[in-house]
mmCIF file of C-alpha atoms in Angstrom:
data_model
loop_
_atom_site.group_PDB
_atom_site.id
_atom_site.type_symbol
_atom_site.label_atom_id
_atom_site.label_comp_id
_atom_site.label_asym_id
_atom_site.label_seq_id
_atom_site.Cartn_x
_atom_site.Cartn_y
_atom_site.Cartn_z
ATOM 1 C CA THR Y 149 -5.221 16.999 36.792
ATOM 2 C CA ALA Y 150 -2.279 18.085 34.691
ATOM 3 C CA CYS Y 151 -2.754 19.910 31.403
ATOM 4 C CA GLN Y 152 -0.287 19.140 28.671
ATOM 5 C CA ALA Y 153 0.045 20.538 25.155
ATOM 6 C CA TRP Y 154 1.567 18.398 22.443
ATOM 7 C CA GLN Y 155 4.720 19.864 20.982
ATOM 8 C CA GLY Y 156 5.216 18.252 17.591
ATOM 9 C CA PRO Y 157 7.905 18.533 14.959
ATOM 10 C CA LEU Y 158 5.801 20.889 12.833
ATOM 11 C CA SER Y 159 5.503 24.412 14.187
ATOM 12 C CA GLY Y 160 2.037 25.737 14.850
ATOM 13 C CA PHE Y 161 0.654 22.316 15.726
ATOM 14 C CA ASP Y 162 0.457 22.857 19.469
ATOM 15 C CA SER Y 163 -3.109 24.074 19.926
ATOM 16 C CA CYS Y 164 -4.493 20.798 21.219
ATOM 17 C CA ARG Y 165 -5.221 20.907 24.946
ATOM 18 C CA ARG Y 166 -6.051 17.772 26.880
ATOM 19 C CA ARG Y 167 -6.810 16.992 30.459
ATOM 20 C CA ILE Y 168 -5.091 13.867 31.738
ATOM 21 C CA LEU Y 169 -6.413 12.303 34.917
ATOM 22 C CA GLN Y 170 -4.631 10.060 37.398
ATOM 23 C CA GLY Y 171 -4.078 6.585 36.034
ATOM 24 C CA GLY Y 172 -3.540 7.811 32.477
ATOM 25 C CA VAL Y 173 -7.241 8.002 31.567
ATOM 26 C CA LEU Y 174 -7.972 10.667 28.992
ATOM 27 C CA ASP Y 175 -10.957 12.849 29.842
ATOM 28 C CA VAL Y 176 -12.160 14.972 26.953
ATOM 29 C CA ASP Y 177 -14.581 17.738 27.784
ATOM 30 C CA LYS Y 178 -16.335 18.932 24.611
ATOM 31 C CA THR Y 179 -16.216 22.572 25.660
ATOM 32 C CA ASP Y 180 -12.563 22.436 26.726
ATOM 33 C CA PHE Y 181 -11.239 20.283 23.901
ATOM 34 C CA ILE Y 182 -9.637 22.105 20.987
ATOM 35 C CA ALA Y 183 -8.404 19.694 18.319
ATOM 36 C CA MET Y 184 -5.595 20.663 16.040
ATOM 37 C CA ILE Y 185 -7.323 18.969 13.113
ATOM 38 C CA ARG Y 186 -11.098 18.892 13.411
ATOM 39 C CA PHE Y 187 -11.666 16.773 10.292
ATOM 40 C CA MET Y 188 -10.113 15.671 7.036
ATOM 41 C CA LEU Y 189 -12.022 15.283 3.777
ATOM 42 C CA LEU Y 190 -11.020 13.790 0.439
ATOM 43 C CA GLN Y 191 -13.512 14.820 -2.207
ATOM 44 C CA ASN Y 192 -13.563 14.614 -5.985
ATOM 45 C CA ARG Y 193 -14.526 17.501 -8.258
ATOM 46 C CA GLN Y 194 -18.147 16.339 -8.367
ATOM 47 C CA GLY Y 195 -18.451 16.596 -4.577
ATOM 48 C CA LYS Y 196 -18.392 12.872 -3.811
ATOM 49 C CA THR Y 197 -16.601 12.327 -0.518
ATOM 50 C CA ARG Y 198 -14.069 9.533 -0.903
ATOM 51 C CA LEU Y 199 -12.748 9.668 2.646
ATOM 52 C CA SER Y 200 -13.737 11.525 5.767
ATOM 53 C CA LYS Y 201 -12.101 11.385 9.155
ATOM 54 C CA TRP Y 202 -13.647 13.301 12.063
ATOM 55 C CA TYR Y 203 -11.585 14.123 15.140
ATOM 56 C CA VAL Y 204 -14.349 15.989 16.977
ATOM 57 C CA PRO Y 205 -17.928 14.767 17.325
ATOM 58 C CA TYR Y 206 -20.561 15.964 14.858
ATOM 59 C CA ASP Y 207 -24.077 14.694 14.160
ATOM 60 C CA ASP Y 208 -24.552 12.800 10.887
ATOM 61 C CA SER Y 209 -26.692 15.575 9.435
ATOM 62 C CA GLU Y 210 -24.076 18.135 10.434
ATOM 63 C CA LYS Y 211 -21.334 16.034 8.826
ATOM 64 C CA GLN Y 212 -23.289 15.938 5.591
ATOM 65 C CA SER Y 213 -23.839 19.692 5.551
ATOM 66 C CA ILE Y 214 -20.156 20.301 6.369
ATOM 67 C CA GLN Y 215 -19.100 18.119 3.442
ATOM 68 C CA VAL Y 216 -21.348 20.028 1.049
ATOM 69 C CA GLU Y 217 -20.238 23.400 2.409
ATOM 70 C CA CYS Y 218 -16.545 22.548 2.273
ATOM 71 C CA HIS Y 219 -16.836 21.277 -1.281
ATOM 72 C CA LYS Y 220 -18.491 24.510 -2.376
ATOM 73 C CA VAL Y 221 -15.866 26.659 -0.688
ATOM 74 C CA VAL Y 222 -12.922 24.699 -2.056
ATOM 75 C CA THR Y 223 -14.082 24.125 -5.636
ATOM 76 C CA GLN Y 224 -15.461 27.601 -6.274
ATOM 77 C CA ARG Y 225 -12.250 29.309 -5.202
ATOM 78 C CA GLU Y 226 -10.061 30.578 -8.017
ATOM 79 C CA ALA Y 227 -6.592 29.085 -8.423
ATOM 80 C CA LYS Y 228 -4.937 32.488 -7.971
ATOM 81 C CA PHE Y 229 -5.996 32.580 -4.295
ATOM 82 C CA THR Y 230 -4.249 30.819 -1.411
ATOM 83 C CA ASN Y 231 -5.099 27.259 -0.435
ATOM 84 C CA PHE Y 232 -6.518 28.241 2.935
ATOM 85 C CA VAL Y 233 -9.651 30.115 3.809
ATOM 86 C CA GLU Y 234 -11.396 31.085 7.034
ATOM 87 C CA TRP Y 235 -14.598 29.095 7.387
ATOM 88 C CA ARG Y 236 -17.068 29.476 10.238
ATOM 89 C CA THR Y 237 -14.824 29.816 13.300
ATOM 90 C CA HIS Y 238 -12.044 27.643 11.832
ATOM 91 C CA LYS Y 239 -9.781 27.507 8.827
ATOM 92 C CA LEU Y 240 -9.921 25.180 5.816
ATOM 93 C CA VAL Y 241 -6.575 24.235 4.361
ATOM 94 C CA TYR Y 242 -6.856 22.337 1.086
ATOM 95 C CA ARG Y 243 -4.822 21.101 -1.807
ATOM 96 C CA ARG Y 244 -5.888 19.674 -5.138
ATOM 97 C CA TYR Y 245 -4.165 16.629 -6.593
ATOM 98 C CA ALA Y 246 -5.515 15.617 -10.019
ATOM 99 C CA GLY Y 247 -9.277 15.386 -9.453
ATOM 100 C CA LEU Y 248 -9.187 15.100 -5.650
ATOM 101 C CA PHE Y 249 -9.354 17.821 -3.017
ATOM 102 C CA PHE Y 250 -7.629 17.055 0.292
ATOM 103 C CA THR Y 251 -9.114 19.342 2.943
ATOM 104 C CA LEU Y 252 -8.147 19.827 6.591
ATOM 105 C CA CYS Y 253 -10.199 21.882 9.005
ATOM 106 C CA VAL Y 254 -7.961 23.383 11.674
ATOM 107 C CA ASP Y 255 -8.048 26.114 14.273
ATOM 108 C CA VAL Y 256 -7.622 29.667 13.016
ATOM 109 C CA ASN Y 257 -4.242 30.045 14.732
ATOM 110 C CA ASP Y 258 -2.686 26.893 13.264
ATOM 111 C CA ASN Y 259 0.124 27.120 10.733
ATOM 112 C CA GLU Y 260 -1.274 26.929 7.182
ATOM 113 C CA LEU Y 261 2.029 25.931 5.607
ATOM 114 C CA GLY Y 262 2.463 23.141 8.134
ATOM 115 C CA CYS Y 263 -1.011 21.882 7.230
ATOM 116 C CA LEU Y 264 -0.209 22.020 3.507
ATOM 117 C CA GLU Y 265 2.959 20.017 4.191
ATOM 118 C CA ALA Y 266 0.915 17.510 6.203
ATOM 119 C CA ILE Y 267 -1.449 17.046 3.255
ATOM 120 C CA HIS Y 268 1.465 16.700 0.848
ATOM 121 C CA LEU Y 269 3.199 14.077 2.999
ATOM 122 C CA PHE Y 270 -0.049 12.097 3.241
ATOM 123 C CA VAL Y 271 -0.360 12.135 -0.552
ATOM 124 C CA GLU Y 272 3.285 11.093 -0.935
ATOM 125 C CA VAL Y 273 2.747 8.150 1.429
ATOM 126 C CA LEU Y 274 -0.382 7.105 -0.479
ATOM 127 C CA ASP Y 275 1.469 7.428 -3.767
ATOM 128 C CA GLN Y 276 4.378 5.335 -2.577
ATOM 129 C CA TYR Y 277 2.150 2.671 -1.009
ATOM 130 C CA PHE Y 278 -0.185 2.263 -3.973
ATOM 131 C CA GLY Y 279 2.327 3.156 -6.675
ATOM 132 C CA ASN Y 280 0.923 6.201 -8.471
ATOM 133 C CA VAL Y 281 -2.288 6.420 -6.439
ATOM 134 C CA CYS Y 282 -5.589 7.248 -8.116
ATOM 135 C CA GLU Y 283 -9.149 7.803 -6.955
ATOM 136 C CA LEU Y 284 -10.059 4.149 -7.559
ATOM 137 C CA ASP Y 285 -7.294 3.033 -5.186
ATOM 138 C CA LEU Y 286 -8.912 5.133 -2.484
ATOM 139 C CA VAL Y 287 -12.383 3.762 -3.229
ATOM 140 C CA PHE Y 288 -11.504 0.063 -3.412
ATOM 141 C CA ASN Y 289 -8.853 0.089 -0.676
ATOM 142 C CA PHE Y 290 -10.430 2.557 1.741
ATOM 143 C CA HIS Y 291 -9.547 0.360 4.725
ATOM 144 C CA LYS Y 292 -5.841 0.596 3.840
ATOM 145 C CA VAL Y 293 -6.139 4.349 3.372
ATOM 146 C CA PHE Y 294 -7.597 4.612 6.884
ATOM 147 C CA VAL Y 295 -4.701 2.538 8.252
ATOM 148 C CA ILE Y 296 -2.223 4.912 6.605
ATOM 149 C CA LEU Y 297 -4.151 7.927 7.897
ATOM 150 C CA ASP Y 298 -4.221 6.493 11.420
ATOM 151 C CA GLU Y 299 -0.475 5.879 11.327
ATOM 152 C CA TYR Y 300 0.039 9.517 10.350
ATOM 153 C CA PHE Y 301 -2.588 11.362 12.414
ATOM 154 C CA LEU Y 302 -3.732 10.407 15.891
ATOM 155 C CA ALA Y 303 -6.613 12.233 17.560
ATOM 156 C CA GLY Y 304 -6.233 15.169 15.201
ATOM 157 C CA GLU Y 305 -2.488 15.540 15.749
ATOM 158 C CA VAL Y 306 0.457 14.610 13.578
ATOM 159 C CA MET Y 307 1.844 11.418 15.083
ATOM 160 C CA GLU Y 308 4.614 10.506 12.650
ATOM 161 C CA THR Y 309 6.362 12.594 10.016
ATOM 162 C CA SER Y 310 8.681 9.948 8.587
ATOM 163 C CA LYS Y 311 7.362 8.508 5.330
ATOM 164 C CA THR Y 312 9.579 5.433 5.785
ATOM 165 C CA GLN Y 313 8.283 4.767 9.313
ATOM 166 C CA ILE Y 314 4.644 5.105 8.248
ATOM 167 C CA LEU Y 315 5.110 2.750 5.294
ATOM 168 C CA ASN Y 316 7.037 0.222 7.411
ATOM 169 C CA ARG Y 317 4.234 0.152 9.986
ATOM 170 C CA VAL Y 318 1.571 -0.258 7.308
ATOM 171 C CA HIS Y 319 3.527 -3.110 5.705
ATOM 172 C CA GLU Y 320 3.867 -4.760 9.132
ATOM 173 C CA ILE Y 321 0.104 -4.501 9.613
ATOM 174 C CA ASP Y 322 -0.413 -6.008 6.144
ATOM 175 C CA LEU Y 323 1.854 -8.931 7.111
ATOM 176 C CA LEU Y 324 0.022 -9.479 10.399
ATOM 177 C CA LEU Y 325 -3.312 -9.545 8.591
ATOM 178 C CA GLY Y 326 -1.949 -11.779 5.857
ATOM 179 C CA GLN Y 327 -2.686 -9.156 3.224
ATOM 180 C CA THR Y 328 -0.343 -7.918 0.584
ATOM 181 C CA LYS Y 329 -0.635 -4.920 -1.658
ATOM 182 C CA ASP Y 330 -2.452 -5.869 -4.877
#
């Protein structure tokens, strides 16, 4: 097997190791796999999770406890502190937009500023797609939000950093499905 590390356009995002077998089949060993982004959460101030994307496997009960824990950590932190905090054996990088908290869980060695930029670009893409995005857009169009997220992140790694490219791909998918933005 050959081990390869992804070298992306954002520095500090190269901690993902994968084992690629002959024939291009991806073999992920849970003990050997270190994802750049372990999960992403979008939560409101009341703790209601509006979107969650998991890039490493967790049990449902563990996911629920992680969501509660992350909400407590992020909302109880004073604004004068940084937007990243060590949590368990990882790091939470978060940013608040209006009443929503966008939280990424990454490895301790990953670049915090790169993660903050990744969150900001995701919000910019959502804002441009929905036209001044709000929490209700995320609730009622969650499937479109997942499409945008999947065009941006793939397997816990940044796949595309061009806002124009992401939006073009999402619009192409909308055309293929016969859907248009409401």
